[in-house]
Amino acid sequence: MSRRTLIAGNWKMNGLTGSLDYFRELAPVAADSAAEVLVCPPATLIHPVAQACRGTRIRVGGQDCHARNSGAHTGDISAPMLRDAGASHVILGHSERRAGHGERDMDVQAKAAAASAAGLVPVICVGETLTEREAGQAVEVVARQLAGSLPENSAIVDLVIAYEPVWAIGTGLTASLTDVAEMHAAIRERLKNPLTTCILYGGSVKPDNAEALLSLADVDGALVGGASLDVTDFSAIVRAAGSGTQLAR
Ligand code: 13P
């Protein structure tokens, strides 16, 4: 069975309502792409972005959700709320949330279960720190994160994994193609649905390295931070995934 290619942008804490022209430029690029295109703006923009993208091939996602559907959780956003606002996906367990908000694998797992129950596709992030990689523990760390973060019923859940080495995020450093290939193969081996689960690479993906990364057999797309803020750069990365006239892997 073939896997889709997914090019996803994570805007992190960037973007105001004045940023919506972006989608007028991105829409024709997405229309011509072999890849699915997803943009995850801050929560305040999910609804306006979903409105701006109606009738296009651009999907909209959240950057986090709470594990409960409603209740006394000031400042949090639930999975059904994201869905209601127009999201189809949600990024979970990003290293910035693991580091900045103390999110543990078990929290990510609970959020992933809530997300899929609400009809969202969880995009579960994993990745080692530089110290862990230098200690030769990268695969072991990522395997542990996967085991703890995937929902218990992952065999029946539509999900996406994003391998984002922490040291490659926002630094301009990318993992070598050999290391990415090795890690993606190691991740795929540990999945319940290895043939159909999309595994993205993230960490300083740019127009000039996207094609090489996307050409690796187990790399099914990219999760793009900084370069997704610039519609020209993000469009170039989407184009690197091939046009709609080519067969998606
Ligand atoms: P950069 O592309 O800015 O390195 O960010 C990657 C990332 O964290 C995407 O989720």
PDB file of N, CA, C and O in Angstrom, residues 26-98:
ATOM      1  N   LEU A  26       0.106  30.138  -1.591  1.00  0.00           N
ATOM      2  CA  LEU A  26       0.398  28.710  -1.409  1.00  0.00           C
ATOM      3  C   LEU A  26      -0.624  27.813  -2.120  1.00  0.00           C
ATOM      4  O   LEU A  26      -0.281  26.717  -2.559  1.00  0.00           O
ATOM      5  N   ALA A  27      -1.860  28.291  -2.241  1.00  0.00           N
ATOM      6  CA  ALA A  27      -2.929  27.427  -2.771  1.00  0.00           C
ATOM      7  C   ALA A  27      -2.600  26.804  -4.137  1.00  0.00           C
ATOM      8  O   ALA A  27      -2.750  25.586  -4.304  1.00  0.00           O
ATOM      9  N   PRO A  28      -2.116  27.594  -5.127  1.00  0.00           N
ATOM     10  CA  PRO A  28      -1.829  26.952  -6.425  1.00  0.00           C
ATOM     11  C   PRO A  28      -0.659  25.975  -6.350  1.00  0.00           C
ATOM     12  O   PRO A  28      -0.618  24.991  -7.103  1.00  0.00           O
ATOM     13  N   VAL A  29       0.276  26.223  -5.443  1.00  0.00           N
ATOM     14  CA  VAL A  29       1.416  25.305  -5.276  1.00  0.00           C
ATOM     15  C   VAL A  29       0.905  23.982  -4.705  1.00  0.00           C
ATOM     16  O   VAL A  29       1.276  22.892  -5.158  1.00  0.00           O
ATOM     17  N   ALA A  30       0.011  24.072  -3.730  1.00  0.00           N
ATOM     18  CA  ALA A  30      -0.568  22.861  -3.129  1.00  0.00           C
ATOM     19  C   ALA A  30      -1.419  22.119  -4.149  1.00  0.00           C
ATOM     20  O   ALA A  30      -1.416  20.881  -4.203  1.00  0.00           O
ATOM     21  N   ALA A  31      -2.115  22.877  -4.987  1.00  0.00           N
ATOM     22  CA  ALA A  31      -3.003  22.251  -5.983  1.00  0.00           C
ATOM     23  C   ALA A  31      -2.213  21.400  -6.966  1.00  0.00           C
ATOM     24  O   ALA A  31      -2.699  20.386  -7.458  1.00  0.00           O
ATOM     25  N   ASP A  32      -0.963  21.797  -7.207  1.00  0.00           N
ATOM     26  CA  ASP A  32      -0.138  21.116  -8.213  1.00  0.00           C
ATOM     27  C   ASP A  32       0.788  20.071  -7.582  1.00  0.00           C
ATOM     28  O   ASP A  32       1.616  19.475  -8.259  1.00  0.00           O
ATOM     29  N   SER A  33       0.646  19.856  -6.276  1.00  0.00           N
ATOM     30  CA  SER A  33       1.640  19.033  -5.587  1.00  0.00           C
ATOM     31  C   SER A  33       1.210  17.575  -5.452  1.00  0.00           C
ATOM     32  O   SER A  33       0.028  17.281  -5.270  1.00  0.00           O
ATOM     33  N   ALA A  34       2.208  16.696  -5.486  1.00  0.00           N
ATOM     34  CA  ALA A  34       1.956  15.283  -5.205  1.00  0.00           C
ATOM     35  C   ALA A  34       1.752  15.076  -3.705  1.00  0.00           C
ATOM     36  O   ALA A  34       1.254  14.040  -3.277  1.00  0.00           O
ATOM     37  N   ALA A  35       2.164  16.069  -2.913  1.00  0.00           N
ATOM     38  CA  ALA A  35       2.106  15.932  -1.454  1.00  0.00           C
ATOM     39  C   ALA A  35       0.829  16.542  -0.885  1.00  0.00           C
ATOM     40  O   ALA A  35       0.242  17.436  -1.496  1.00  0.00           O
ATOM     41  N   GLU A  36       0.447  16.053   0.283  1.00  0.00           N
ATOM     42  CA  GLU A  36      -0.559  16.774   1.067  1.00  0.00           C
ATOM     43  C   GLU A  36       0.170  17.937   1.719  1.00  0.00           C
ATOM     44  O   GLU A  36       1.326  17.800   2.129  1.00  0.00           O
ATOM     45  N   VAL A  37      -0.498  19.056   1.832  1.00  0.00           N
ATOM     46  CA  VAL A  37       0.126  20.245   2.419  1.00  0.00           C
ATOM     47  C   VAL A  37      -0.667  20.634   3.656  1.00  0.00           C
ATOM     48  O   VAL A  37      -1.893  20.764   3.618  1.00  0.00           O
ATOM     49  N   LEU A  38       0.070  20.807   4.749  1.00  0.00           N
ATOM     50  CA  LEU A  38      -0.560  21.113   6.042  1.00  0.00           C
ATOM     51  C   LEU A  38       0.148  22.323   6.630  1.00  0.00           C
ATOM     52  O   LEU A  38       1.377  22.389   6.608  1.00  0.00           O
ATOM     53  N   VAL A  39      -0.636  23.256   7.159  1.00  0.00           N
ATOM     54  CA  VAL A  39      -0.030  24.383   7.876  1.00  0.00           C
ATOM     55  C   VAL A  39      -0.622  24.409   9.276  1.00  0.00           C
ATOM     56  O   VAL A  39      -1.845  24.319   9.442  1.00  0.00           O
ATOM     57  N   CYS A  40       0.248  24.501  10.275  1.00  0.00           N
ATOM     58  CA  CYS A  40      -0.181  24.539  11.676  1.00  0.00           C
ATOM     59  C   CYS A  40       0.137  25.925  12.233  1.00  0.00           C
ATOM     60  O   CYS A  40       1.252  26.180  12.720  1.00  0.00           O
ATOM     61  N   PRO A  41      -0.818  26.844  12.150  1.00  0.00           N
ATOM     62  CA  PRO A  41      -0.599  28.199  12.656  1.00  0.00           C
ATOM     63  C   PRO A  41      -0.876  28.214  14.161  1.00  0.00           C
ATOM     64  O   PRO A  41      -1.328  27.205  14.715  1.00  0.00           O
ATOM     65  N   PRO A  42      -0.650  29.335  14.834  1.00  0.00           N
ATOM     66  CA  PRO A  42      -1.052  29.407  16.237  1.00  0.00           C
ATOM     67  C   PRO A  42      -2.570  29.243  16.349  1.00  0.00           C
ATOM     68  O   PRO A  42      -3.299  29.476  15.378  1.00  0.00           O
ATOM     69  N   ALA A  43      -3.041  28.843  17.522  1.00  0.00           N
ATOM     70  CA  ALA A  43      -4.457  28.510  17.699  1.00  0.00           C
ATOM     71  C   ALA A  43      -5.380  29.652  17.300  1.00  0.00           C
ATOM     72  O   ALA A  43      -6.473  29.422  16.771  1.00  0.00           O
ATOM     73  N   THR A  44      -4.921  30.895  17.509  1.00  0.00           N
ATOM     74  CA  THR A  44      -5.774  32.050  17.190  1.00  0.00           C
ATOM     75  C   THR A  44      -6.076  32.137  15.695  1.00  0.00           C
ATOM     76  O   THR A  44      -7.022  32.809  15.299  1.00  0.00           O
ATOM     77  N   LEU A  45      -5.245  31.498  14.877  1.00  0.00           N
ATOM     78  CA  LEU A  45      -5.430  31.610  13.421  1.00  0.00           C
ATOM     79  C   LEU A  45      -6.049  30.365  12.789  1.00  0.00           C
ATOM     80  O   LEU A  45      -6.254  30.335  11.577  1.00  0.00           O
ATOM     81  N   ILE A  46      -6.309  29.335  13.574  1.00  0.00           N
ATOM     82  CA  ILE A  46      -6.795  28.096  12.945  1.00  0.00           C
ATOM     83  C   ILE A  46      -8.096  28.350  12.181  1.00  0.00           C
ATOM     84  O   ILE A  46      -8.223  27.970  11.011  1.00  0.00           O
ATOM     85  N   HIS A  47      -9.033  29.025  12.825  1.00  0.00           N
ATOM     86  CA  HIS A  47     -10.313  29.237  12.142  1.00  0.00           C
ATOM     87  C   HIS A  47     -10.158  30.136  10.914  1.00  0.00           C
ATOM     88  O   HIS A  47     -10.587  29.756   9.809  1.00  0.00           O
ATOM     89  N   PRO A  48      -9.527  31.313  11.051  1.00  0.00           N
ATOM     90  CA  PRO A  48      -9.364  32.129   9.834  1.00  0.00           C
ATOM     91  C   PRO A  48      -8.561  31.437   8.744  1.00  0.00           C
ATOM     92  O   PRO A  48      -8.865  31.586   7.553  1.00  0.00           O
ATOM     93  N   VAL A  49      -7.547  30.656   9.123  1.00  0.00           N
ATOM     94  CA  VAL A  49      -6.768  29.962   8.078  1.00  0.00           C
ATOM     95  C   VAL A  49      -7.640  28.892   7.416  1.00  0.00           C
ATOM     96  O   VAL A  49      -7.635  28.738   6.188  1.00  0.00           O
ATOM     97  N   ALA A  50      -8.419  28.168   8.221  1.00  0.00           N
ATOM     98  CA  ALA A  50      -9.302  27.145   7.639  1.00  0.00           C
ATOM     99  C   ALA A  50     -10.286  27.795   6.667  1.00  0.00           C
ATOM    100  O   ALA A  50     -10.554  27.256   5.582  1.00  0.00           O
ATOM    101  N   GLN A  51     -10.773  28.984   7.021  1.00  0.00           N
ATOM    102  CA  GLN A  51     -11.700  29.691   6.120  1.00  0.00           C
ATOM    103  C   GLN A  51     -10.977  30.096   4.838  1.00  0.00           C
ATOM    104  O   GLN A  51     -11.495  29.921   3.740  1.00  0.00           O
ATOM    105  N   ALA A  52      -9.762  30.622   5.004  1.00  0.00           N
ATOM    106  CA  ALA A  52      -9.000  31.085   3.835  1.00  0.00           C
ATOM    107  C   ALA A  52      -8.641  29.920   2.915  1.00  0.00           C
ATOM    108  O   ALA A  52      -8.406  30.120   1.728  1.00  0.00           O
ATOM    109  N   CYS A  53      -8.570  28.708   3.485  1.00  0.00           N
ATOM    110  CA  CYS A  53      -8.122  27.552   2.690  1.00  0.00           C
ATOM    111  C   CYS A  53      -9.277  26.706   2.174  1.00  0.00           C
ATOM    112  O   CYS A  53      -9.049  25.638   1.595  1.00  0.00           O
ATOM    113  N   ARG A  54     -10.518  27.163   2.407  1.00  0.00           N
ATOM    114  CA  ARG A  54     -11.657  26.380   1.897  1.00  0.00           C
ATOM    115  C   ARG A  54     -11.565  26.252   0.390  1.00  0.00           C
ATOM    116  O   ARG A  54     -11.259  27.207  -0.310  1.00  0.00           O
ATOM    117  N   GLY A  55     -11.780  25.041  -0.088  1.00  0.00           N
ATOM    118  CA  GLY A  55     -11.735  24.813  -1.531  1.00  0.00           C
ATOM    119  C   GLY A  55     -10.322  24.642  -2.073  1.00  0.00           C
ATOM    120  O   GLY A  55     -10.142  24.481  -3.277  1.00  0.00           O
ATOM    121  N   THR A  56      -9.304  24.675  -1.188  1.00  0.00           N
ATOM    122  CA  THR A  56      -7.922  24.441  -1.641  1.00  0.00           C
ATOM    123  C   THR A  56      -7.488  23.066  -1.126  1.00  0.00           C
ATOM    124  O   THR A  56      -8.215  22.412  -0.376  1.00  0.00           O
ATOM    125  N   ARG A  57      -6.252  22.665  -1.469  1.00  0.00           N
ATOM    126  CA  ARG A  57      -5.732  21.386  -0.963  1.00  0.00           C
ATOM    127  C   ARG A  57      -4.891  21.590   0.296  1.00  0.00           C
ATOM    128  O   ARG A  57      -4.167  20.702   0.716  1.00  0.00           O
ATOM    129  N   ILE A  58      -4.978  22.769   0.901  1.00  0.00           N
ATOM    130  CA  ILE A  58      -4.189  23.030   2.115  1.00  0.00           C
ATOM    131  C   ILE A  58      -5.004  22.627   3.338  1.00  0.00           C
ATOM    132  O   ILE A  58      -6.155  23.044   3.495  1.00  0.00           O
ATOM    133  N   ARG A  59      -4.414  21.790   4.188  1.00  0.00           N
ATOM    134  CA  ARG A  59      -5.073  21.388   5.433  1.00  0.00           C
ATOM    135  C   ARG A  59      -4.499  22.239   6.567  1.00  0.00           C
ATOM    136  O   ARG A  59      -3.396  22.778   6.456  1.00  0.00           O
ATOM    137  N   VAL A  60      -5.252  22.304   7.662  1.00  0.00           N
ATOM    138  CA  VAL A  60      -4.860  23.157   8.782  1.00  0.00           C
ATOM    139  C   VAL A  60      -4.743  22.297  10.037  1.00  0.00           C
ATOM    140  O   VAL A  60      -5.567  21.397  10.250  1.00  0.00           O
ATOM    141  N   GLY A  61      -3.737  22.576  10.853  1.00  0.00           N
ATOM    142  CA  GLY A  61      -3.553  21.779  12.070  1.00  0.00           C
ATOM    143  C   GLY A  61      -3.262  22.645  13.282  1.00  0.00           C
ATOM    144  O   GLY A  61      -2.870  23.811  13.155  1.00  0.00           O
ATOM    145  N   GLY A  62      -3.459  22.054  14.462  1.00  0.00           N
ATOM    146  CA  GLY A  62      -3.080  22.691  15.719  1.00  0.00           C
ATOM    147  C   GLY A  62      -1.657  22.305  16.090  1.00  0.00           C
ATOM    148  O   GLY A  62      -1.040  21.438  15.460  1.00  0.00           O
ATOM    149  N   GLN A  63      -1.149  22.952  17.135  1.00  0.00           N
ATOM    150  CA  GLN A  63       0.232  22.684  17.584  1.00  0.00           C
ATOM    151  C   GLN A  63       0.273  21.924  18.906  1.00  0.00           C
ATOM    152  O   GLN A  63       1.340  21.549  19.388  1.00  0.00           O
ATOM    153  N   ASP A  64      -0.888  21.729  19.508  1.00  0.00           N
ATOM    154  CA  ASP A  64      -0.997  21.020  20.792  1.00  0.00           C
ATOM    155  C   ASP A  64      -2.477  20.886  21.106  1.00  0.00           C
ATOM    156  O   ASP A  64      -3.291  21.638  20.548  1.00  0.00           O
ATOM    157  N   CYS A  65      -2.842  19.958  21.964  1.00  0.00           N
ATOM    158  CA  CYS A  65      -4.211  19.953  22.506  1.00  0.00           C
ATOM    159  C   CYS A  65      -4.162  19.376  23.914  1.00  0.00           C
ATOM    160  O   CYS A  65      -3.168  18.768  24.313  1.00  0.00           O
ATOM    161  N   HIS A  66      -5.234  19.581  24.651  1.00  0.00           N
ATOM    162  CA  HIS A  66      -5.357  18.993  25.987  1.00  0.00           C
ATOM    163  C   HIS A  66      -5.855  17.558  25.847  1.00  0.00           C
ATOM    164  O   HIS A  66      -6.463  17.203  24.836  1.00  0.00           O
ATOM    165  N   ALA A  67      -5.597  16.741  26.859  1.00  0.00           N
ATOM    166  CA  ALA A  67      -6.049  15.348  26.808  1.00  0.00           C
ATOM    167  C   ALA A  67      -7.538  15.212  27.115  1.00  0.00           C
ATOM    168  O   ALA A  67      -8.140  14.181  26.820  1.00  0.00           O
ATOM    169  N   ARG A  68      -8.132  16.241  27.732  1.00  0.00           N
ATOM    170  CA  ARG A  68      -9.577  16.174  28.032  1.00  0.00           C
ATOM    171  C   ARG A  68     -10.355  17.015  27.027  1.00  0.00           C
ATOM    172  O   ARG A  68      -9.814  17.943  26.439  1.00  0.00           O
ATOM    173  N   ASN A  69     -11.622  16.681  26.889  1.00  0.00           N
ATOM    174  CA  ASN A  69     -12.431  17.367  25.877  1.00  0.00           C
ATOM    175  C   ASN A  69     -12.938  18.725  26.329  1.00  0.00           C
ATOM    176  O   ASN A  69     -13.237  19.591  25.505  1.00  0.00           O
ATOM    177  N   SER A  70     -13.098  18.899  27.646  1.00  0.00           N
ATOM    178  CA  SER A  70     -13.598  20.176  28.170  1.00  0.00           C
ATOM    179  C   SER A  70     -13.313  20.193  29.660  1.00  0.00           C
ATOM    180  O   SER A  70     -12.893  19.186  30.229  1.00  0.00           O
ATOM    181  N   GLY A  71     -13.555  21.342  30.288  1.00  0.00           N
ATOM    182  CA  GLY A  71     -13.405  21.393  31.744  1.00  0.00           C
ATOM    183  C   GLY A  71     -12.614  22.594  32.201  1.00  0.00           C
ATOM    184  O   GLY A  71     -12.341  23.517  31.439  1.00  0.00           O
ATOM    185  N   ALA A  72     -12.247  22.558  33.489  1.00  0.00           N
ATOM    186  CA  ALA A  72     -11.577  23.689  34.122  1.00  0.00           C
ATOM    187  C   ALA A  72     -10.070  23.612  33.855  1.00  0.00           C
ATOM    188  O   ALA A  72      -9.297  23.155  34.698  1.00  0.00           O
ATOM    189  N   HIS A  73      -9.672  24.017  32.659  1.00  0.00           N
ATOM    190  CA  HIS A  73      -8.252  23.969  32.257  1.00  0.00           C
ATOM    191  C   HIS A  73      -7.928  25.287  31.565  1.00  0.00           C
ATOM    192  O   HIS A  73      -7.869  25.370  30.326  1.00  0.00           O
ATOM    193  N   THR A  74      -7.753  26.309  32.370  1.00  0.00           N
ATOM    194  CA  THR A  74      -7.584  27.666  31.848  1.00  0.00           C
ATOM    195  C   THR A  74      -6.427  27.740  30.849  1.00  0.00           C
ATOM    196  O   THR A  74      -5.320  27.282  31.148  1.00  0.00           O
ATOM    197  N   GLY A  75      -6.728  28.293  29.715  1.00  0.00           N
ATOM    198  CA  GLY A  75      -5.678  28.507  28.708  1.00  0.00           C
ATOM    199  C   GLY A  75      -5.473  27.341  27.763  1.00  0.00           C
ATOM    200  O   GLY A  75      -4.736  27.473  26.791  1.00  0.00           O
ATOM    201  N   ASP A  76      -6.086  26.210  28.063  1.00  0.00           N
ATOM    202  CA  ASP A  76      -5.874  25.041  27.201  1.00  0.00           C
ATOM    203  C   ASP A  76      -6.932  24.953  26.105  1.00  0.00           C
ATOM    204  O   ASP A  76      -8.002  25.562  26.199  1.00  0.00           O
ATOM    205  N   ILE A  77      -6.636  24.145  25.113  1.00  0.00           N
ATOM    206  CA  ILE A  77      -7.540  23.959  23.972  1.00  0.00           C
ATOM    207  C   ILE A  77      -7.715  22.464  23.763  1.00  0.00           C
ATOM    208  O   ILE A  77      -6.731  21.708  23.760  1.00  0.00           O
ATOM    209  N   SER A  78      -8.957  22.023  23.613  1.00  0.00           N
ATOM    210  CA  SER A  78      -9.193  20.580  23.470  1.00  0.00           C
ATOM    211  C   SER A  78      -9.185  20.167  21.997  1.00  0.00           C
ATOM    212  O   SER A  78      -9.334  21.004  21.087  1.00  0.00           O
ATOM    213  N   ALA A  79      -9.065  18.853  21.807  1.00  0.00           N
ATOM    214  CA  ALA A  79      -9.065  18.322  20.442  1.00  0.00           C
ATOM    215  C   ALA A  79     -10.387  18.616  19.723  1.00  0.00           C
ATOM    216  O   ALA A  79     -10.366  19.059  18.556  1.00  0.00           O
ATOM    217  N   PRO A  80     -11.555  18.421  20.374  1.00  0.00           N
ATOM    218  CA  PRO A  80     -12.794  18.768  19.657  1.00  0.00           C
ATOM    219  C   PRO A  80     -12.868  20.251  19.284  1.00  0.00           C
ATOM    220  O   PRO A  80     -13.465  20.618  18.273  1.00  0.00           O
ATOM    221  N   MET A  81     -12.240  21.126  20.103  1.00  0.00           N
ATOM    222  CA  MET A  81     -12.227  22.559  19.760  1.00  0.00           C
ATOM    223  C   MET A  81     -11.404  22.810  18.499  1.00  0.00           C
ATOM    224  O   MET A  81     -11.786  23.618  17.648  1.00  0.00           O
ATOM    225  N   LEU A  82     -10.267  22.118  18.393  1.00  0.00           N
ATOM    226  CA  LEU A  82      -9.433  22.275  17.188  1.00  0.00           C
ATOM    227  C   LEU A  82     -10.203  21.810  15.962  1.00  0.00           C
ATOM    228  O   LEU A  82     -10.198  22.454  14.909  1.00  0.00           O
ATOM    229  N   ARG A  83     -10.875  20.687  16.124  1.00  0.00           N
ATOM    230  CA  ARG A  83     -11.653  20.126  15.005  1.00  0.00           C
ATOM    231  C   ARG A  83     -12.756  21.111  14.612  1.00  0.00           C
ATOM    232  O   ARG A  83     -12.970  21.381  13.439  1.00  0.00           O
ATOM    233  N   ASP A  84     -13.408  21.643  15.637  1.00  0.00           N
ATOM    234  CA  ASP A  84     -14.508  22.583  15.408  1.00  0.00           C
ATOM    235  C   ASP A  84     -14.014  23.840  14.673  1.00  0.00           C
ATOM    236  O   ASP A  84     -14.724  24.430  13.865  1.00  0.00           O
ATOM    237  N   ALA A  85     -12.767  24.230  14.966  1.00  0.00           N
ATOM    238  CA  ALA A  85     -12.206  25.434  14.335  1.00  0.00           C
ATOM    239  C   ALA A  85     -11.746  25.163  12.903  1.00  0.00           C
ATOM    240  O   ALA A  85     -11.421  26.090  12.166  1.00  0.00           O
ATOM    241  N   GLY A  86     -11.690  23.875  12.520  1.00  0.00           N
ATOM    242  CA  GLY A  86     -11.347  23.565  11.134  1.00  0.00           C
ATOM    243  C   GLY A  86     -10.045  22.792  10.972  1.00  0.00           C
ATOM    244  O   GLY A  86      -9.581  22.604   9.848  1.00  0.00           O
ATOM    245  N   ALA A  87      -9.465  22.316  12.090  1.00  0.00           N
ATOM    246  CA  ALA A  87      -8.203  21.568  11.983  1.00  0.00           C
ATOM    247  C   ALA A  87      -8.466  20.118  11.592  1.00  0.00           C
ATOM    248  O   ALA A  87      -9.496  19.536  11.949  1.00  0.00           O
ATOM    249  N   SER A  88      -7.500  19.546  10.869  1.00  0.00           N
ATOM    250  CA  SER A  88      -7.568  18.120  10.533  1.00  0.00           C
ATOM    251  C   SER A  88      -6.468  17.339  11.241  1.00  0.00           C
ATOM    252  O   SER A  88      -6.546  16.122  11.358  1.00  0.00           O
ATOM    253  N   HIS A  89      -5.422  18.020  11.679  1.00  0.00           N
ATOM    254  CA  HIS A  89      -4.252  17.388  12.304  1.00  0.00           C
ATOM    255  C   HIS A  89      -3.905  18.156  13.585  1.00  0.00           C
ATOM    256  O   HIS A  89      -4.330  19.305  13.758  1.00  0.00           O
ATOM    257  N   VAL A  90      -3.087  17.559  14.421  1.00  0.00           N
ATOM    258  CA  VAL A  90      -2.518  18.307  15.548  1.00  0.00           C
ATOM    259  C   VAL A  90      -1.116  17.770  15.851  1.00  0.00           C
ATOM    260  O   VAL A  90      -0.912  16.557  15.921  1.00  0.00           O
ATOM    261  N   ILE A  91      -0.175  18.685  15.966  1.00  0.00           N
ATOM    262  CA  ILE A  91       1.192  18.326  16.360  1.00  0.00           C
ATOM    263  C   ILE A  91       1.173  18.040  17.867  1.00  0.00           C
ATOM    264  O   ILE A  91       0.605  18.814  18.639  1.00  0.00           O
ATOM    265  N   LEU A  92       1.787  16.946  18.268  1.00  0.00           N
ATOM    266  CA  LEU A  92       1.830  16.609  19.705  1.00  0.00           C
ATOM    267  C   LEU A  92       3.240  16.209  20.105  1.00  0.00           C
ATOM    268  O   LEU A  92       3.961  15.574  19.329  1.00  0.00           O
ATOM    269  N   GLY A  93       3.628  16.583  21.324  1.00  0.00           N
ATOM    270  CA  GLY A  93       4.920  16.164  21.857  1.00  0.00           C
ATOM    271  C   GLY A  93       6.098  16.833  21.171  1.00  0.00           C
ATOM    272  O   GLY A  93       7.220  16.288  21.186  1.00  0.00           O
ATOM    273  N   HIS A  94       5.881  18.017  20.589  1.00  0.00           N
ATOM    274  CA  HIS A  94       7.014  18.737  20.005  1.00  0.00           C
ATOM    275  C   HIS A  94       8.066  18.961  21.094  1.00  0.00           C
ATOM    276  O   HIS A  94       7.732  19.186  22.258  1.00  0.00           O
ATOM    277  N   SER A  95       9.331  18.947  20.704  1.00  0.00           N
ATOM    278  CA  SER A  95      10.393  19.054  21.729  1.00  0.00           C
ATOM    279  C   SER A  95      10.289  20.365  22.501  1.00  0.00           C
ATOM    280  O   SER A  95      10.688  20.437  23.666  1.00  0.00           O
ATOM    281  N   GLU A  96       9.739  21.415  21.837  1.00  0.00           N
ATOM    282  CA  GLU A  96       9.594  22.687  22.559  1.00  0.00           C
ATOM    283  C   GLU A  96       8.532  22.572  23.647  1.00  0.00           C
ATOM    284  O   GLU A  96       8.598  23.274  24.662  1.00  0.00           O
ATOM    285  N   ARG A  97       7.562  21.700  23.475  1.00  0.00           N
ATOM    286  CA  ARG A  97       6.569  21.466  24.533  1.00  0.00           C
ATOM    287  C   ARG A  97       7.114  20.486  25.575  1.00  0.00           C
ATOM    288  O   ARG A  97       6.868  20.625  26.766  1.00  0.00           O
ATOM    289  N   ARG A  98       7.878  19.519  25.111  1.00  0.00           N
ATOM    290  CA  ARG A  98       8.483  18.584  26.080  1.00  0.00           C
ATOM    291  C   ARG A  98       9.435  19.363  26.986  1.00  0.00           C
ATOM    292  O   ARG A  98       9.430  19.188  28.203  1.00  0.00           O
TER     293      ARG A  98
END
